[in-house]
CSV table of C-alpha atoms in Angstrom, one decimal:
chain,number,residue,atom,x,y,z
E,18,UNK,CA,-76.1,26.4,21.2
E,19,UNK,CA,-76.1,26.9,25.0
E,20,UNK,CA,-73.3,28.4,27.2
E,21,UNK,CA,-73.8,28.6,30.9
E,22,UNK,CA,-77.6,28.6,30.6
E,23,UNK,CA,-80.5,26.3,31.5
E,24,UNK,CA,-82.4,25.0,28.5
E,25,UNK,CA,-85.5,22.7,28.3
E,26,UNK,CA,-86.5,21.1,25.0
E,27,UNK,CA,-89.9,19.2,25.0
E,28,UNK,CA,-91.8,17.6,22.2
E,29,UNK,CA,-89.4,18.9,19.6
E,30,UNK,CA,-87.6,17.5,16.5
E,31,UNK,CA,-84.0,18.8,16.1
E,32,UNK,CA,-83.0,17.5,12.7
E,33,UNK,CA,-80.8,18.0,9.6
E,34,UNK,CA,-78.3,20.4,11.2
E,35,UNK,CA,-74.6,20.6,10.5
E,36,UNK,CA,-71.5,22.3,12.0
E,37,UNK,CA,-68.3,22.2,10.0
E,38,UNK,CA,-65.7,24.5,11.5
E,39,UNK,CA,-62.4,23.1,12.8
E,40,UNK,CA,-63.0,21.1,16.0
E,41,UNK,CA,-66.6,22.4,16.3
E,42,UNK,CA,-68.9,20.2,18.3
E,43,UNK,CA,-72.6,19.4,18.6
E,44,UNK,CA,-74.3,19.0,15.3
E,45,UNK,CA,-77.8,19.2,16.7
E,46,UNK,CA,-77.3,20.5,20.2
E,47,UNK,CA,-74.3,22.0,22.0
E,48,UNK,CA,-74.3,22.7,25.7
E,49,UNK,CA,-71.5,23.8,28.0
E,50,UNK,CA,-72.4,24.6,31.6
E,51,UNK,CA,-75.9,25.0,32.8
E,52,UNK,CA,-78.7,22.4,32.8
E,53,UNK,CA,-80.1,20.8,29.6
E,54,UNK,CA,-83.3,18.8,29.6
E,55,UNK,CA,-84.5,17.0,26.5
E,56,UNK,CA,-87.9,15.3,26.9
E,57,UNK,CA,-90.2,13.5,24.4
E,58,UNK,CA,-88.1,14.7,21.5
E,59,UNK,CA,-86.2,13.4,18.5
E,60,UNK,CA,-82.6,14.4,17.7
E,61,UNK,CA,-82.1,13.0,14.2
E,62,UNK,CA,-79.9,13.4,11.1
E,63,UNK,CA,-77.5,16.0,12.5
E,64,UNK,CA,-73.8,15.9,12.0
E,65,UNK,CA,-70.4,17.4,12.6
E,66,UNK,CA,-68.1,17.2,9.6
E,67,UNK,CA,-64.8,18.8,10.5
E,68,UNK,CA,-61.7,17.1,11.8
E,69,UNK,CA,-61.7,16.7,15.5
E,70,UNK,CA,-65.4,17.4,15.9
E,71,UNK,CA,-67.6,15.4,18.4
E,72,UNK,CA,-71.2,14.9,19.3
E,73,UNK,CA,-73.1,14.5,16.1
E,74,UNK,CA,-76.5,14.7,17.8
E,75,UNK,CA,-75.6,16.2,21.2
E,76,UNK,CA,-72.4,17.6,22.7
E,77,UNK,CA,-72.5,18.1,26.5
E,78,UNK,CA,-69.7,19.5,28.8
E,79,UNK,CA,-70.5,20.4,32.4
E,80,UNK,CA,-69.0,20.3,35.9
E,81,UNK,CA,-69.5,17.1,37.7
E,82,UNK,CA,-68.8,18.7,41.1
E,83,UNK,CA,-71.7,21.1,40.6
E,84,UNK,CA,-75.4,20.8,40.0
E,85,UNK,CA,-75.3,20.9,36.2
E,86,UNK,CA,-77.0,18.0,34.4
E,87,UNK,CA,-77.9,17.0,30.9
E,88,UNK,CA,-81.0,14.9,31.0
E,89,UNK,CA,-82.4,13.0,28.0
E,90,UNK,CA,-85.8,11.4,28.7
E,91,UNK,CA,-88.2,9.4,26.5
E,92,UNK,CA,-86.4,10.6,23.4
E,93,UNK,CA,-84.9,9.2,20.2
E,94,UNK,CA,-81.3,9.9,19.0
E,95,UNK,CA,-80.9,8.5,15.5
E,96,UNK,CA,-79.2,9.1,12.2
E,97,UNK,CA,-76.6,11.5,13.6
E,98,UNK,CA,-72.9,11.4,12.6
E,99,UNK,CA,-69.6,12.9,13.8
E,100,UNK,CA,-66.0,12.6,12.8
E,101,UNK,CA,-64.4,12.0,16.2
E,102,UNK,CA,-66.4,10.9,19.3
E,103,UNK,CA,-70.0,10.2,19.9
E,104,UNK,CA,-72.1,9.9,16.8
E,105,UNK,CA,-75.3,10.2,18.9
E,106,UNK,CA,-74.1,11.8,22.1
E,107,UNK,CA,-70.7,12.9,23.5
E,108,UNK,CA,-70.5,13.6,27.2
E,109,UNK,CA,-67.2,15.5,27.4
E,110,UNK,CA,-67.6,16.2,31.1
E,111,UNK,CA,-70.1,16.4,33.9
E,112,UNK,CA,-73.3,14.4,34.4
E,113,UNK,CA,-75.4,13.1,31.6
E,114,UNK,CA,-78.5,11.0,32.5
E,115,UNK,CA,-80.3,9.0,29.8
E,116,UNK,CA,-83.7,7.4,30.6
E,117,UNK,CA,-86.4,5.6,28.6
E,118,UNK,CA,-84.7,6.5,25.3
E,119,UNK,CA,-83.6,4.9,22.1
E,120,UNK,CA,-80.2,5.6,20.6
E,121,UNK,CA,-79.6,3.8,17.3
E,122,UNK,CA,-78.3,4.2,13.7
E,123,UNK,CA,-75.7,6.8,14.6
E,124,UNK,CA,-72.2,6.8,13.3
E,125,UNK,CA,-68.7,8.0,14.1
E,126,UNK,CA,-67.0,7.0,10.8
E,127,UNK,CA,-63.5,7.9,11.7
E,128,UNK,CA,-63.8,7.8,15.5
E,129,UNK,CA,-65.3,5.9,18.4
E,130,UNK,CA,-68.6,5.7,20.2
E,131,UNK,CA,-71.1,5.7,17.3
E,132,UNK,CA,-74.0,5.7,19.8
E,133,UNK,CA,-72.8,7.3,23.0
E,134,UNK,CA,-69.2,8.3,24.0
E,135,UNK,CA,-68.3,9.4,27.5
E,136,UNK,CA,-65.0,10.9,28.6
E,137,UNK,CA,-63.2,8.2,30.6
E,138,UNK,CA,-62.5,9.9,33.8
E,139,UNK,CA,-64.9,9.2,36.7
E,140,UNK,CA,-63.5,12.2,38.6
E,141,UNK,CA,-65.0,14.6,36.0
E,142,UNK,CA,-67.5,12.7,34.0
E,143,UNK,CA,-70.5,10.3,34.6
E,144,UNK,CA,-73.0,9.0,32.1
E,145,UNK,CA,-76.0,7.2,33.7
E,146,UNK,CA,-78.3,5.0,31.7
E,147,UNK,CA,-81.7,3.7,32.7
E,148,UNK,CA,-84.3,1.7,30.7
E,149,UNK,CA,-82.7,2.6,27.4
E,150,UNK,CA,-81.7,1.0,24.1
E,151,UNK,CA,-78.3,1.8,22.8
E,152,UNK,CA,-77.6,-0.6,19.9
E,153,UNK,CA,-77.2,-0.7,16.1
E,154,UNK,CA,-74.7,2.2,15.9
E,155,UNK,CA,-71.4,2.2,14.0
E,156,UNK,CA,-67.8,3.5,14.4
E,157,UNK,CA,-64.8,3.3,12.2
E,158,UNK,CA,-67.1,2.5,9.4
E,159,UNK,CA,-67.9,-0.9,10.8
E,160,UNK,CA,-70.2,-2.3,13.5
E,161,UNK,CA,-67.4,-3.4,15.9
E,162,UNK,CA,-66.7,-3.3,19.6
E,163,UNK,CA,-66.4,0.5,19.8
E,164,UNK,CA,-69.8,1.4,18.2
E,165,UNK,CA,-72.5,1.7,20.8
E,166,UNK,CA,-71.0,2.8,24.2
E,167,UNK,CA,-67.4,4.0,24.3
E,168,UNK,CA,-65.6,5.2,27.4
E,169,UNK,CA,-62.5,6.9,26.1
E,170,UNK,CA,-59.7,9.3,26.8
E,171,UNK,CA,-58.9,10.8,30.2
E,172,UNK,CA,-57.8,8.5,33.0
E,173,UNK,CA,-59.3,5.5,31.1
E,174,UNK,CA,-61.8,4.7,33.8
E,175,UNK,CA,-65.2,3.7,32.8
E,176,UNK,CA,-67.5,6.7,33.3
E,177,UNK,CA,-70.8,4.8,32.3
E,178,UNK,CA,-73.1,3.8,35.1
E,179,UNK,CA,-76.0,1.5,34.5
E,180,UNK,CA,-79.2,2.2,36.5
E,181,UNK,CA,-80.8,-1.0,35.1
E,182,UNK,CA,-83.2,-2.2,32.4
E,183,UNK,CA,-81.0,-1.4,29.4
E,184,UNK,CA,-80.4,-3.1,26.1
E,185,UNK,CA,-76.8,-2.3,25.0
E,186,UNK,CA,-74.9,-3.5,22.0
E,187,UNK,CA,-71.1,-3.3,22.1
E,188,UNK,CA,-68.3,-1.0,23.2
E,189,UNK,CA,-65.6,-0.2,25.7
E,190,UNK,CA,-68.3,1.0,28.1
E,191,UNK,CA,-69.8,-2.5,28.3
E,192,UNK,CA,-68.3,-3.4,31.7
E,193,UNK,CA,-70.8,-1.1,33.3
E,194,UNK,CA,-73.6,-3.2,32.0
E,195,UNK,CA,-72.3,-6.8,32.0
E,196,UNK,CA,-73.8,-7.6,35.4
E,197,UNK,CA,-77.3,-7.3,34.0
E,198,UNK,CA,-79.3,-10.4,33.3
E,199,UNK,CA,-82.3,-10.9,30.9
E,200,UNK,CA,-84.4,-12.3,33.7
E,201,UNK,CA,-86.1,-9.0,34.6
E,202,UNK,CA,-89.2,-10.5,36.2
E,203,UNK,CA,-87.1,-12.8,38.5
E,204,UNK,CA,-88.9,-16.0,37.6
E,205,UNK,CA,-85.6,-17.8,36.6
E,206,UNK,CA,-86.4,-18.0,32.9
E,207,UNK,CA,-86.2,-15.7,30.0
E,208,UNK,CA,-89.3,-15.1,27.9
E,209,UNK,CA,-91.6,-12.4,26.6
E,210,UNK,CA,-92.6,-11.4,30.2
E,211,UNK,CA,-89.0,-10.3,30.8
E,212,UNK,CA,-89.3,-7.8,27.9
E,213,UNK,CA,-92.5,-6.4,29.3
E,214,UNK,CA,-90.9,-6.0,32.7
E,215,UNK,CA,-87.9,-4.3,31.2
E,216,UNK,CA,-90.2,-2.0,29.1
E,217,UNK,CA,-92.2,-1.0,32.1
E,218,UNK,CA,-89.1,-0.5,34.3
E,219,UNK,CA,-90.4,-2.3,37.4
E,220,UNK,CA,-89.1,-5.8,37.0
E,221,UNK,CA,-87.5,-7.6,39.9
E,222,UNK,CA,-84.4,-8.7,38.0
E,223,UNK,CA,-80.9,-7.4,38.8
E,224,UNK,CA,-80.4,-3.6,38.5
């Protein structure tokens, strides 16, 4: 739990936590204001279980007009669950940056955005994604078009921004990623070399 503070988590496992009060958020990590940096860590098997709760793994709410940033780098977000929005991560406001990470097997059984949910107002919220896998998550108890990346609520503008080299499953946030091609090494075909280029993050394919 972090309120208007700067927190850095490195090489840590945050696991098997639960919040269950009415409309409580952030089963594993809750941050409002300040800067949060998560690096080389695992956020696994956390949950929020009360009605209206969001952010099973991570709940972040900041000020996009300021310098506050939630950064998730080289980390795994898996096995988390929430009732409402964002089984893995919910960006309720401000800037969240996800790089070189894997977000999978999270769930929002009664809501949307089993993997990552981002409040759908580009004036207040932005979720940037680079060289990351967000796939194999669930929402509404089924693997449907709302499970991996969901941009929802607010002004209904897509607050996801792709920085390239991502593998994304499904969801309402997909339009931010549809311009990407699988030809990451720019040789006009798709093969194992493209995966290596994506993995290393320096391919010459579209960003």
